[in-house]
Amino acid sequence: MDQILFKHNRPDRVISFDEYCAESGFRALRKALTGMSPEEVQQATIDSGMRGRGGAGFPTGKKWSFVPRDLPGPRYLICNCDEMEPGTYKDRVLLEKNPYLLIEGMALAGYALGVEHAFIFIRRGYELAAENLRRGIVEAERAGFLGRDILNSGFSLSLEVHQSAGRYICGEETALMNALEGRRANPRAKPPFPAVKGLWGQPTVVNNVETLANIPAIIDKGPAWWKSQAATPDAAGTKLFCISGHVSITDCFELPLGMTLGEIIDGPCGGMRNGSNFKACIPGGASTPYFTKEHWNVPMDFDPVAKAGSRLGTGGIVVFDHNTCMVAVTLNLVRFFARESCGWCTPCREGLPLVQHILERIEAGYGEPPDIDILHEHVRHLNHAFCALAPGAMGPVDGLLRHFKDELSEHISGKCCPFRRDTTHTC
Amino acid sequence: MVNLTIDDKQVTAPKTATIYEAAKLNGIAIPILCHDKKLKPFGACRMCLVEVEQMKGRQIPACTTPVTEGMIIRTSTPDIVKARKMVLELLLLNHPIDCPVCDKAGDCDLQNLTYEYKVDANRFTDEKFHHEIDYNNPLIERDMNRCVLCGKCARICDEIVSFGALTFISRGIETKIGCEFDEALNCEFCGSCVSVCPVGSLLARPFKFKARFWSLTKNKSVCGYCGTGCNLTLGVKDNKVLTTLYDENQGFHNGQLCVRGRFGYQFINSDKRLTKPLVRKNGKLEEAGWDEALELVAARLKDAGASTAALATARLTNEELVVFKQLLQTAGCGNYDHSAGYAHAALTEGFAGSFGASASPSTILDIQKSDLLLVIKTDAYETHPVVGFEINMAVKNKGTLLKILTDKSGKLSKLPDARTLVHTPGSEIAIINSLAKVILDNKLVDASAAALPGYAALEKELAAFTPEAVSAQCGLTAVEIKLLASAYATAEKALILFPVGQAYPGHTAALANAVANLALLAGKLGKEGGGVLCLSEKNNSQGAVDMGFQAGIGAGRIIDGCADGSITTLFLAGENPLVSYPDHARVQAALDKVEFLVVSEMFLTETAAMADVVLPVCSFAEKEGTFTATDRRVQHIKPAIRKVGQSRSDFEIFGALIAKLGGVAPGTPASVFAEISATVPGYTGMSYASLGVEGQFAPVELKPAFVMPNAPAVTVEPGKLALVTGSALYHNGTLSQYGEGPMHVCPEGYVEISRADAAASRFAENDLLTVSSAGGSMKLKAHISARMPQGVVFAPYHFGANPVNQVWSGAPVTWITLAK
């Protein structure tokens, strides 16, 4: 397997523009603008089997194909770099090492979509990444890879970095567009979908950093080559997995899509920390239901993970060992989501704090048996929320109810957290 | 149309409908909290969830999801009912459930849905909110503890009112509706937010603890303030109008009202209402019986004969005006008028000459269908706020272009892409002539124009109005005039709006002619969404014109006649010239001089206090008749309450006097309306039945011609400031002084000055300034604002305690000095 995204990385610093160019940087852009039509770029993306790396895993080329080309007025491309899902930090690592892949990827996507103005919506805390991007954009403009009439192709693209005012909900694509327009970051109703009516009412595509950063390789080496970098025939490409938790090595790795969970933990992560035992993990960022030992051999690819009852999400794996209380883990996550709810729709605004309080009660030893039913009901009911935040927030609760029901019952029947019995906490 | 199935019923719905609208059209009710038909879909409350078979049985919001062909929808499966119950349980979790003391009880969507879904216990528990209740203003109470965050208040304030006083603040469970910096509400207090609030979070304070909702009788009526003719629902209990109620299905405005419509009803049951006739005895007004008072008036009218004159308010019903005319004719009086004479001249002289009809060719409904609105003075918003809302919606939702020609900017200027051209006061007629000139010169003239009478003369007369020549005196550049002219001429449908009224002496017949010429030249008449609409001041200004309540020497000379003794008896029906007519001293002298003054009034106004006989009359809420709105919408009103005290309607008073003078008293308002419908052009064939609830437009037949207006020369007095009069936000005439709402928003007169002028003279906000003109001087509080151009000051005219006519003599522009 070749590294695609981390290929150019220098261990201690960001790669320079000249170094990137020397390592065949912007070759894909040159290739596309001199020898390919926008449709061919889009088709290559479709052929590559690329699925969006932001969490939902929607086929990228298909998303592009939804954009109507005959509407009057501009179209927009937005790179979603509002990476705020707990356990996920791949975009930051990528951009702190190399902003040019994204810039080239956006130029290619902009060419495919006929976009003249694109935005990078970046999380407020990602100062270094934003600085790299701003400098990279200036360098690319100077070299003629951005700006007016790029490489004499007639295609023009201006790229703008917008630092978010900062909230988890800004990562939801329609809330992001509201934020970019200077409004309160509430999600918008769909339909109309952004591809038809997005930023300022114009057709808009929102793609993740990692998604866009892969486009140069797809164009440069061809979709078939790119697809074959995966570990299984069904998967396509590589994926940035960011690992945290109770493993020996926590880092962001570029790995072939479709490696099993066990291979990842025992391989690049160096196994569990200090000889502790694997209990569970969040497979793809905070909003995905837990995996347990039974999922050890599940290939980490979109469909197999979904089949196993969770989601690959962003590829942010958080590993828990046998000493971890899963009620406490879930409470921690739900607390985050309840805080980050935009407050727009009833189920999310009112339901998440309620779930939080119930979990707090259970963790503190005051839970009642009917609480489990209420949690079940909320897992179902929060699917009716306005956007994906609330259903996502229920991912860990769903996992808790499916895989750790006994642990939950133990909290209630024992009237305390079993993992705190031997600590200072008295029940 | 698309075909779909809702709850096993085959139905059709328009392509653009949402599932909620399609269901409603077909008589299927889907519960809602955050949806309002006037506002953009929101989808937040999740009460309207339905299942759509094609969407994998997912529950989706009916209010935001558009229908598609073949959709199969279920609106109340057990799962949906369960989900809705859950939403209610969650909403009630933090809600105080203080229904016993909540004014909204009985009319509360949350309460009604809780009842409907039988949520009799909450399986969840949580802490209640402890938000501080906003009691900082006397009109709107904000209790965010009861809020369900449907956002309707914030949305209506933004989408329709365009003020933006409210918004969501914070997030998650701490989300609440708040004002700037989470401070107290400080806005125009139109109460739109109150009207749409589905719970008791926003309440009308004047109504607080007055009555339970279910004990109110709901009576439909028509607002008695301005010429917009908004429909009202009055909440009545114990013969008192206690509130106005919101009915989203009422009128073209969908129940939307301004502060005086919503919070200005208190004059109806005011303690200050006159309840018995008053007769002057030994120099003092004393209570008297009706017989005595009417006998006295009848005897006097008989004696005075032709030396009698009369002035009426345009708030009387059409029937009352007709009967008043009959009384005056019976008494041999040939001089009567209304609205100070000049306030209706744009219609009676202007449009009569230009259009061959004393009425506007366009209606309020044209505003939202127009491509370009040319608004003369931003005061359209202040004088007719609900028309202002229509303008807001046209500009914000339909992308209508807005051009404003004004002597000061205003709220309309803040709308997206609004172009405000601020000109020298008094130069509007010259500018409009110049616009017409540009249209002529640039060959933008419509093909229909050349054939109209007066075209050749107009072409000749307009020669002097080149943009270059006009720009020298009007404060606009020639380029600005040319751009405006071409924008206006090239718009497919363009509508011109201008207010008239007693405070707008510059909005004369000449302005109406100039505007009409422009519209005729550019061929804007006769198209839906195009034309000209004159916004008349009072609720029945157009009716008074249609009824022909004008004969003889005119209002101005009637006042002069009183002063010089040629008029010995003056009958004022609801008119308050001491406050609302120009030149206080002149009116005072005239009323002092006139031998006999009869005033029929609801209140002992400044004018009534000078009368020999005061006849107490009832308000619009106590009588029957018809009003004609500014766009000639004839509307029927019925009594909502019995007459207060011994007051009588003007109709009864005039009838009794006719009888006493030996004439034949009219029968009922209905019989008089039948007479009107037989004789008044445009009203032909109308009956109470045909008027229905929303009224009927009296068609306007046009015989267009070009009439060259006289553009008054723009004068400038160096070293002085130009005072322009007008309507204060949400006041109307002098009646609004008896309404709590308007008096809270604007309790007293003021003089509004630019920042530059204030800085130059070191005036501060609320400084008491001496305003001096050639006509006199008075003291007014300074109000410094960004909207006034340098050298121009504005003063509203409504306030009897300190009327602006002490310095204003009826000129469009009064030259004044200010001193501390």
GROMACS .gro file of C-alpha atoms in nm, chain A residues 167-168 183-184 186 189-191 338-351 353-354 357-358 361 374 377-378 380-387, chain B residues 42-46 49 59 64-66 79 82-84 86-87 89-91 93-94 123-127 129 147-149 167-173 175:
model
   76
  167ARG     CA    1  -1.957   2.535   1.738
  168TYR     CA    2  -2.002   2.167   1.666
  183ARG     CA    3  -2.644   3.390   1.029
  184ARG     CA    4  -2.703   3.183   1.336
  186ASN     CA    5  -2.897   2.650   1.262
  189ALA     CA    6  -3.462   2.219   0.610
  190LYS     CA    7  -3.392   1.967   0.332
  191PRO     CA    8  -3.525   1.974   0.064
  338ALA     CA    9  -2.649   1.821   2.463
  339ARG     CA   10  -2.426   2.123   2.502
  340GLU     CA   11  -2.370   2.151   2.129
  341SER     CA   12  -2.736   2.123   2.029
  342CYS     CA   13  -2.833   2.439   1.848
  343GLY     CA   14  -3.162   2.445   2.037
  344TRP     CA   15  -3.374   2.455   1.724
  345CYS     CA   16  -3.594   2.146   1.740
  346THR     CA   17  -3.773   2.003   2.037
  347PRO     CA   18  -3.639   1.645   2.045
  348CYS     CA   19  -3.276   1.753   2.038
  349ARG     CA   20  -3.301   2.059   2.259
  350GLU     CA   21  -3.514   1.902   2.528
  351GLY     CA   22  -3.440   1.532   2.475
  353PRO     CA   23  -3.044   1.711   2.834
  354LEU     CA   24  -3.302   1.464   2.958
  357HIS     CA   25  -2.972   1.368   3.333
  358ILE     CA   26  -3.086   1.008   3.322
  361ARG     CA   27  -2.857   0.962   3.768
  374ILE     CA   28  -3.685   0.591   2.851
  377GLU     CA   29  -3.752   0.543   2.358
  378HIS     CA   30  -3.518   0.836   2.306
  380ARG     CA   31  -3.594   0.596   1.854
  381HIS     CA   32  -3.751   0.936   1.906
  382LEU     CA   33  -3.442   1.145   1.850
  383ASN     CA   34  -3.433   1.014   1.495
  384HIS     CA   35  -3.716   1.260   1.431
  385ALA     CA   36  -3.499   1.560   1.500
  386PHE     CA   37  -3.434   1.835   1.247
  387CYS     CA   38  -3.078   1.736   1.161
  469PHE     CA   39  -3.943   2.623   0.998
  470GLY     CA   40  -3.980   2.259   1.097
  471ALA     CA   41  -3.854   2.291   1.454
  472CYS     CA   42  -4.129   2.175   1.687
  473ARG     CA   43  -4.168   1.826   1.535
  476LEU     CA   44  -4.440   1.463   1.183
  486GLN     CA   45  -4.122   1.036   1.018
  491THR     CA   46  -4.136   2.177   0.546
  492THR     CA   47  -4.167   1.881   0.310
  493PRO     CA   48  -4.307   1.961  -0.035
  506ASP     CA   49  -4.599   0.561   1.612
  509LYS     CA   50  -4.640   0.839   2.030
  510ALA     CA   51  -4.378   1.072   1.883
  511ARG     CA   52  -4.608   1.373   1.918
  513MET     CA   53  -4.314   1.262   2.340
  514VAL     CA   54  -4.264   1.610   2.194
  516GLU     CA   55  -4.387   1.567   2.725
  517LEU     CA   56  -4.052   1.719   2.646
  518LEU     CA   57  -4.197   2.067   2.601
  520LEU     CA   58  -4.073   1.926   3.105
  521ASN     CA   59  -3.942   2.277   3.160
  550ARG     CA   60  -4.278   1.032   3.270
  551PHE     CA   61  -3.984   1.265   3.275
  552THR     CA   62  -3.870   1.509   3.536
  553ASP     CA   63  -3.638   1.803   3.508
  554GLU     CA   64  -3.582   2.142   3.655
  556PHE     CA   65  -3.660   2.741   3.390
  574CYS     CA   66  -4.161   2.954   2.562
  575VAL     CA   67  -4.162   2.650   2.332
  576LEU     CA   68  -3.904   2.810   2.099
  594THR     CA   69  -3.373   3.643   1.799
  595PHE     CA   70  -3.254   3.310   1.933
  596ILE     CA   71  -2.974   3.341   2.181
  597SER     CA   72  -2.759   3.074   2.349
  598ARG     CA   73  -2.785   2.709   2.247
  599GLY     CA   74  -2.892   2.369   2.364
  600ILE     CA   75  -3.132   2.367   2.654
  602THR     CA   76  -3.164   2.850   2.405
   0.00000   0.00000   0.00000
